[in-house]
């Protein structure tokens, strides 16, 4: 059975990777498989506590994991990740956009997957003044240190306590626009 277009696996590259604080909270026990993967055509930028991916040149690569939710959990996982990433389908004020991409597994096979990319105008600011993550693998050296502390405030300004980190949709990253 081929999954429908909305039932794709997810390519994750930051705190949602296995070992990351958001993986444990949102994905643990809800996945059918988790495996190393990469995507091309996107760049990774360092953010306050987590990275941002933005569309980039074809030869740019981001390292992460391909997460396939269990069939019974897929819709719930998608809703949870959309909420965490500040994404509303068709929304005009999204922090991230959920887009289809081609993820490469470690054996070289590729699969269509969802990935969350920074929405405009944040992506434009990151391209202009952000700090790229060298090698496209966050944090440096891989996800070993992802179980960091999680802020309890709601910097998104949405009044949504389930979104425990992330820049305000109005303000951009926690750093000023000039610093990004």
mmCIF file of C-alpha atoms in Angstrom:
data_model
loop_
_atom_site.group_PDB
_atom_site.id
_atom_site.type_symbol
_atom_site.label_atom_id
_atom_site.label_comp_id
_atom_site.label_asym_id
_atom_site.label_seq_id
_atom_site.Cartn_x
_atom_site.Cartn_y
_atom_site.Cartn_z
ATOM 1 C CA UNK A 1 0.000 0.000 0.000
ATOM 2 C CA UNK A 2 1.380 3.395 -1.026
ATOM 3 C CA UNK A 3 0.890 6.160 1.533
ATOM 4 C CA UNK A 4 -1.238 9.126 0.527
ATOM 5 C CA UNK A 5 0.526 12.424 -0.095
ATOM 6 C CA UNK A 6 -0.252 13.618 3.422
ATOM 7 C CA UNK A 7 1.054 10.418 5.041
ATOM 8 C CA UNK A 8 4.703 10.869 4.186
ATOM 9 C CA UNK A 9 7.502 10.222 6.672
ATOM 10 C CA UNK A 10 9.166 13.286 8.232
ATOM 11 C CA UNK A 11 12.763 14.397 7.772
ATOM 12 C CA UNK A 12 13.907 15.954 11.056
ATOM 13 C CA UNK A 13 17.208 17.754 11.646
ATOM 14 C CA UNK A 14 17.158 19.329 15.123
ATOM 15 C CA UNK A 15 15.530 18.619 18.473
ATOM 16 C CA UNK A 16 13.132 16.107 16.850
ATOM 17 C CA UNK A 17 16.021 13.770 15.956
ATOM 18 C CA UNK A 18 16.330 10.610 18.035
ATOM 19 C CA UNK A 19 17.936 11.671 21.314
ATOM 20 C CA UNK A 20 16.506 15.167 21.077
ATOM 21 C CA UNK A 21 14.296 16.697 23.730
ATOM 22 C CA UNK A 22 11.346 17.076 21.372
ATOM 23 C CA UNK A 23 11.763 13.566 19.997
ATOM 24 C CA UNK A 24 11.280 12.110 23.449
ATOM 25 C CA UNK A 25 8.257 14.302 24.104
ATOM 26 C CA UNK A 26 6.448 14.044 20.763
ATOM 27 C CA UNK A 27 7.637 10.952 18.890
ATOM 28 C CA UNK A 28 8.787 8.280 21.334
ATOM 29 C CA UNK A 29 6.542 5.209 20.989
ATOM 30 C CA UNK A 30 4.729 6.658 17.961
ATOM 31 C CA UNK A 31 7.142 5.683 15.169
ATOM 32 C CA UNK A 32 7.414 2.622 12.934
ATOM 33 C CA UNK A 33 10.986 3.446 11.918
ATOM 34 C CA UNK A 34 13.739 5.989 12.482
ATOM 35 C CA UNK A 35 16.864 6.046 10.355
ATOM 36 C CA UNK A 36 19.690 8.403 9.406
ATOM 37 C CA UNK A 37 19.027 10.403 6.245
ATOM 38 C CA UNK A 38 20.027 13.549 4.383
ATOM 39 C CA UNK A 39 18.285 16.054 2.183
ATOM 40 C CA UNK A 40 19.834 18.179 -0.534
ATOM 41 C CA UNK A 41 18.915 21.653 -1.670
ATOM 42 C CA UNK A 42 18.619 23.098 1.827
ATOM 43 C CA UNK A 43 20.926 24.900 4.251
ATOM 44 C CA UNK A 44 20.926 24.724 8.026
ATOM 45 C CA UNK A 45 21.303 27.847 10.180
ATOM 46 C CA UNK A 46 22.028 28.004 13.876
ATOM 47 C CA UNK A 47 19.196 29.344 15.976
ATOM 48 C CA UNK A 48 18.649 29.988 19.638
ATOM 49 C CA UNK A 49 18.429 26.426 20.949
ATOM 50 C CA UNK A 50 17.599 24.718 17.671
ATOM 51 C CA UNK A 51 18.403 25.040 13.956
ATOM 52 C CA UNK A 52 16.452 26.415 11.006
ATOM 53 C CA UNK A 53 16.486 24.846 7.549
ATOM 54 C CA UNK A 54 15.992 27.040 4.496
ATOM 55 C CA UNK A 55 15.900 26.256 0.792
ATOM 56 C CA UNK A 56 19.401 26.500 -0.653
ATOM 57 C CA UNK A 57 21.566 25.467 -3.581
ATOM 58 C CA UNK A 58 21.200 21.962 -5.016
ATOM 59 C CA UNK A 59 24.573 20.860 -3.610
ATOM 60 C CA UNK A 60 23.748 21.921 -0.022
ATOM 61 C CA UNK A 61 23.006 19.020 2.337
ATOM 62 C CA UNK A 62 21.401 18.625 5.758
ATOM 63 C CA UNK A 63 21.936 15.569 7.958
ATOM 64 C CA UNK A 64 19.098 14.309 10.098
ATOM 65 C CA UNK A 65 16.717 11.405 10.499
ATOM 66 C CA UNK A 66 13.824 9.990 8.523
ATOM 67 C CA UNK A 67 10.967 9.368 10.949
ATOM 68 C CA UNK A 68 8.060 7.190 9.831
ATOM 69 C CA UNK A 69 5.117 7.390 12.239
ATOM 70 C CA UNK A 70 3.107 4.255 12.956
ATOM 71 C CA UNK A 71 0.047 4.182 10.665
ATOM 72 C CA UNK A 72 -2.371 4.580 13.587
ATOM 73 C CA UNK A 73 -0.395 7.576 14.902
ATOM 74 C CA UNK A 74 0.439 9.387 11.654
ATOM 75 C CA UNK A 75 -2.340 11.995 11.717
ATOM 76 C CA UNK A 76 -1.713 12.764 15.390
ATOM 77 C CA UNK A 77 2.047 13.024 14.834
ATOM 78 C CA UNK A 78 1.506 15.386 11.897
ATOM 79 C CA UNK A 79 -0.798 17.604 13.973
ATOM 80 C CA UNK A 80 1.657 17.589 16.901
ATOM 81 C CA UNK A 81 4.622 18.476 14.696
ATOM 82 C CA UNK A 82 2.673 21.187 12.869
ATOM 83 C CA UNK A 83 1.811 22.743 16.236
ATOM 84 C CA UNK A 84 5.371 22.451 17.541
ATOM 85 C CA UNK A 85 6.781 24.027 14.374
ATOM 86 C CA UNK A 86 4.276 26.877 14.269
ATOM 87 C CA UNK A 87 2.763 25.663 11.003
ATOM 88 C CA UNK A 88 -0.871 25.978 9.957
ATOM 89 C CA UNK A 89 -1.727 24.694 6.462
ATOM 90 C CA UNK A 90 -2.459 27.773 4.356
ATOM 91 C CA UNK A 91 -1.447 30.054 7.235
ATOM 92 C CA UNK A 92 0.028 33.453 6.442
ATOM 93 C CA UNK A 93 1.916 33.822 9.721
ATOM 94 C CA UNK A 94 3.749 30.476 9.893
ATOM 95 C CA UNK A 95 7.117 30.124 11.600
ATOM 96 C CA UNK A 96 7.929 27.119 9.397
ATOM 97 C CA UNK A 97 6.392 25.716 6.223
ATOM 98 C CA UNK A 98 5.899 21.952 5.863
ATOM 99 C CA UNK A 99 7.064 21.022 2.355
ATOM 100 C CA UNK A 100 7.765 17.814 0.461
ATOM 101 C CA UNK A 101 11.378 16.903 -0.169
ATOM 102 C CA UNK A 102 13.437 13.929 -1.304
ATOM 103 C CA UNK A 103 15.288 12.292 1.620
ATOM 104 C CA UNK A 104 18.254 9.994 0.991
ATOM 105 C CA UNK A 105 18.620 6.974 3.257
ATOM 106 C CA UNK A 106 22.068 5.725 4.266
ATOM 107 C CA UNK A 107 21.838 2.947 1.647
ATOM 108 C CA UNK A 108 21.324 5.556 -1.098
ATOM 109 C CA UNK A 109 17.624 4.904 -1.682
ATOM 110 C CA UNK A 110 15.431 7.998 -1.654
ATOM 111 C CA UNK A 111 11.921 8.604 -0.380
ATOM 112 C CA UNK A 112 9.512 11.558 -0.447
ATOM 113 C CA UNK A 113 9.204 13.103 3.014
ATOM 114 C CA UNK A 114 7.920 16.170 4.815
ATOM 115 C CA UNK A 115 10.433 18.699 6.108
ATOM 116 C CA UNK A 116 9.843 21.950 7.982
ATOM 117 C CA UNK A 117 11.663 24.905 6.381
ATOM 118 C CA UNK A 118 11.816 28.400 7.866
ATOM 119 C CA UNK A 119 9.024 30.535 6.430
ATOM 120 C CA UNK A 120 9.600 33.917 4.830
ATOM 121 C CA UNK A 121 10.659 36.561 5.868
ATOM 122 C CA UNK A 122 12.742 34.656 8.441
ATOM 123 C CA UNK A 123 14.365 32.571 5.684
ATOM 124 C CA UNK A 124 15.444 35.757 3.889
ATOM 125 C CA UNK A 125 17.014 37.163 7.082
ATOM 126 C CA UNK A 126 18.813 33.888 7.769
ATOM 127 C CA UNK A 127 20.238 33.764 4.238
ATOM 128 C CA UNK A 128 21.427 37.367 4.558
ATOM 129 C CA UNK A 129 22.883 37.420 8.068
ATOM 130 C CA UNK A 130 22.421 34.014 9.744
ATOM 131 C CA UNK A 131 25.131 31.642 10.918
ATOM 132 C CA UNK A 132 25.231 28.513 8.744
ATOM 133 C CA UNK A 133 25.733 25.180 10.511
ATOM 134 C CA UNK A 134 28.956 23.863 9.048
ATOM 135 C CA UNK A 135 28.458 20.481 7.395
ATOM 136 C CA UNK A 136 24.672 20.716 7.790
ATOM 137 C CA UNK A 137 24.665 18.558 10.935
ATOM 138 C CA UNK A 138 23.261 20.129 14.118
ATOM 139 C CA UNK A 139 24.530 20.257 16.763
ATOM 140 C CA UNK A 140 28.153 20.032 15.745
ATOM 141 C CA UNK A 141 29.172 16.412 15.969
ATOM 142 C CA UNK A 142 25.622 15.071 15.720
ATOM 143 C CA UNK A 143 22.664 14.845 18.069
ATOM 144 C CA UNK A 144 24.482 13.615 21.180
ATOM 145 C CA UNK A 145 23.743 16.772 23.176
ATOM 146 C CA UNK A 146 20.143 17.297 22.139
ATOM 147 C CA UNK A 147 18.610 16.425 25.545
ATOM 148 C CA UNK A 148 19.108 20.007 26.712
ATOM 149 C CA UNK A 149 16.843 22.060 28.869
ATOM 150 C CA UNK A 150 13.518 23.156 27.434
ATOM 151 C CA UNK A 151 12.169 26.615 28.080
ATOM 152 C CA UNK A 152 8.704 26.733 29.594
ATOM 153 C CA UNK A 153 7.616 30.114 28.316
ATOM 154 C CA UNK A 154 5.636 30.645 25.118
ATOM 155 C CA UNK A 155 7.852 32.909 23.012
ATOM 156 C CA UNK A 156 5.683 32.282 19.952
ATOM 157 C CA UNK A 157 3.195 34.698 21.461
ATOM 158 C CA UNK A 158 0.336 32.375 20.570
ATOM 159 C CA UNK A 159 -0.699 31.561 24.115
ATOM 160 C CA UNK A 160 -0.019 27.932 23.245
ATOM 161 C CA UNK A 161 1.906 26.264 26.080
ATOM 162 C CA UNK A 162 2.618 23.157 23.991
ATOM 163 C CA UNK A 163 5.002 25.210 21.867
ATOM 164 C CA UNK A 164 7.772 25.544 24.409
ATOM 165 C CA UNK A 165 10.368 27.226 22.290
ATOM 166 C CA UNK A 166 10.773 29.150 19.138
ATOM 167 C CA UNK A 167 10.896 32.720 18.093
ATOM 168 C CA UNK A 168 7.864 34.885 18.133
ATOM 169 C CA UNK A 169 6.160 34.907 14.789
ATOM 170 C CA UNK A 170 6.210 38.705 14.943
ATOM 171 C CA UNK A 171 9.721 39.124 16.301
ATOM 172 C CA UNK A 172 11.629 36.377 14.480
ATOM 173 C CA UNK A 173 14.432 34.591 16.315
ATOM 174 C CA UNK A 174 15.218 35.371 19.939
ATOM 175 C CA UNK A 175 18.212 37.293 18.682
ATOM 176 C CA UNK A 176 17.416 40.577 17.035
ATOM 177 C CA UNK A 177 16.995 40.610 13.270
ATOM 178 C CA UNK A 178 20.305 42.426 13.025
ATOM 179 C CA UNK A 179 22.080 39.562 14.804
ATOM 180 C CA UNK A 180 20.555 36.815 12.651
#
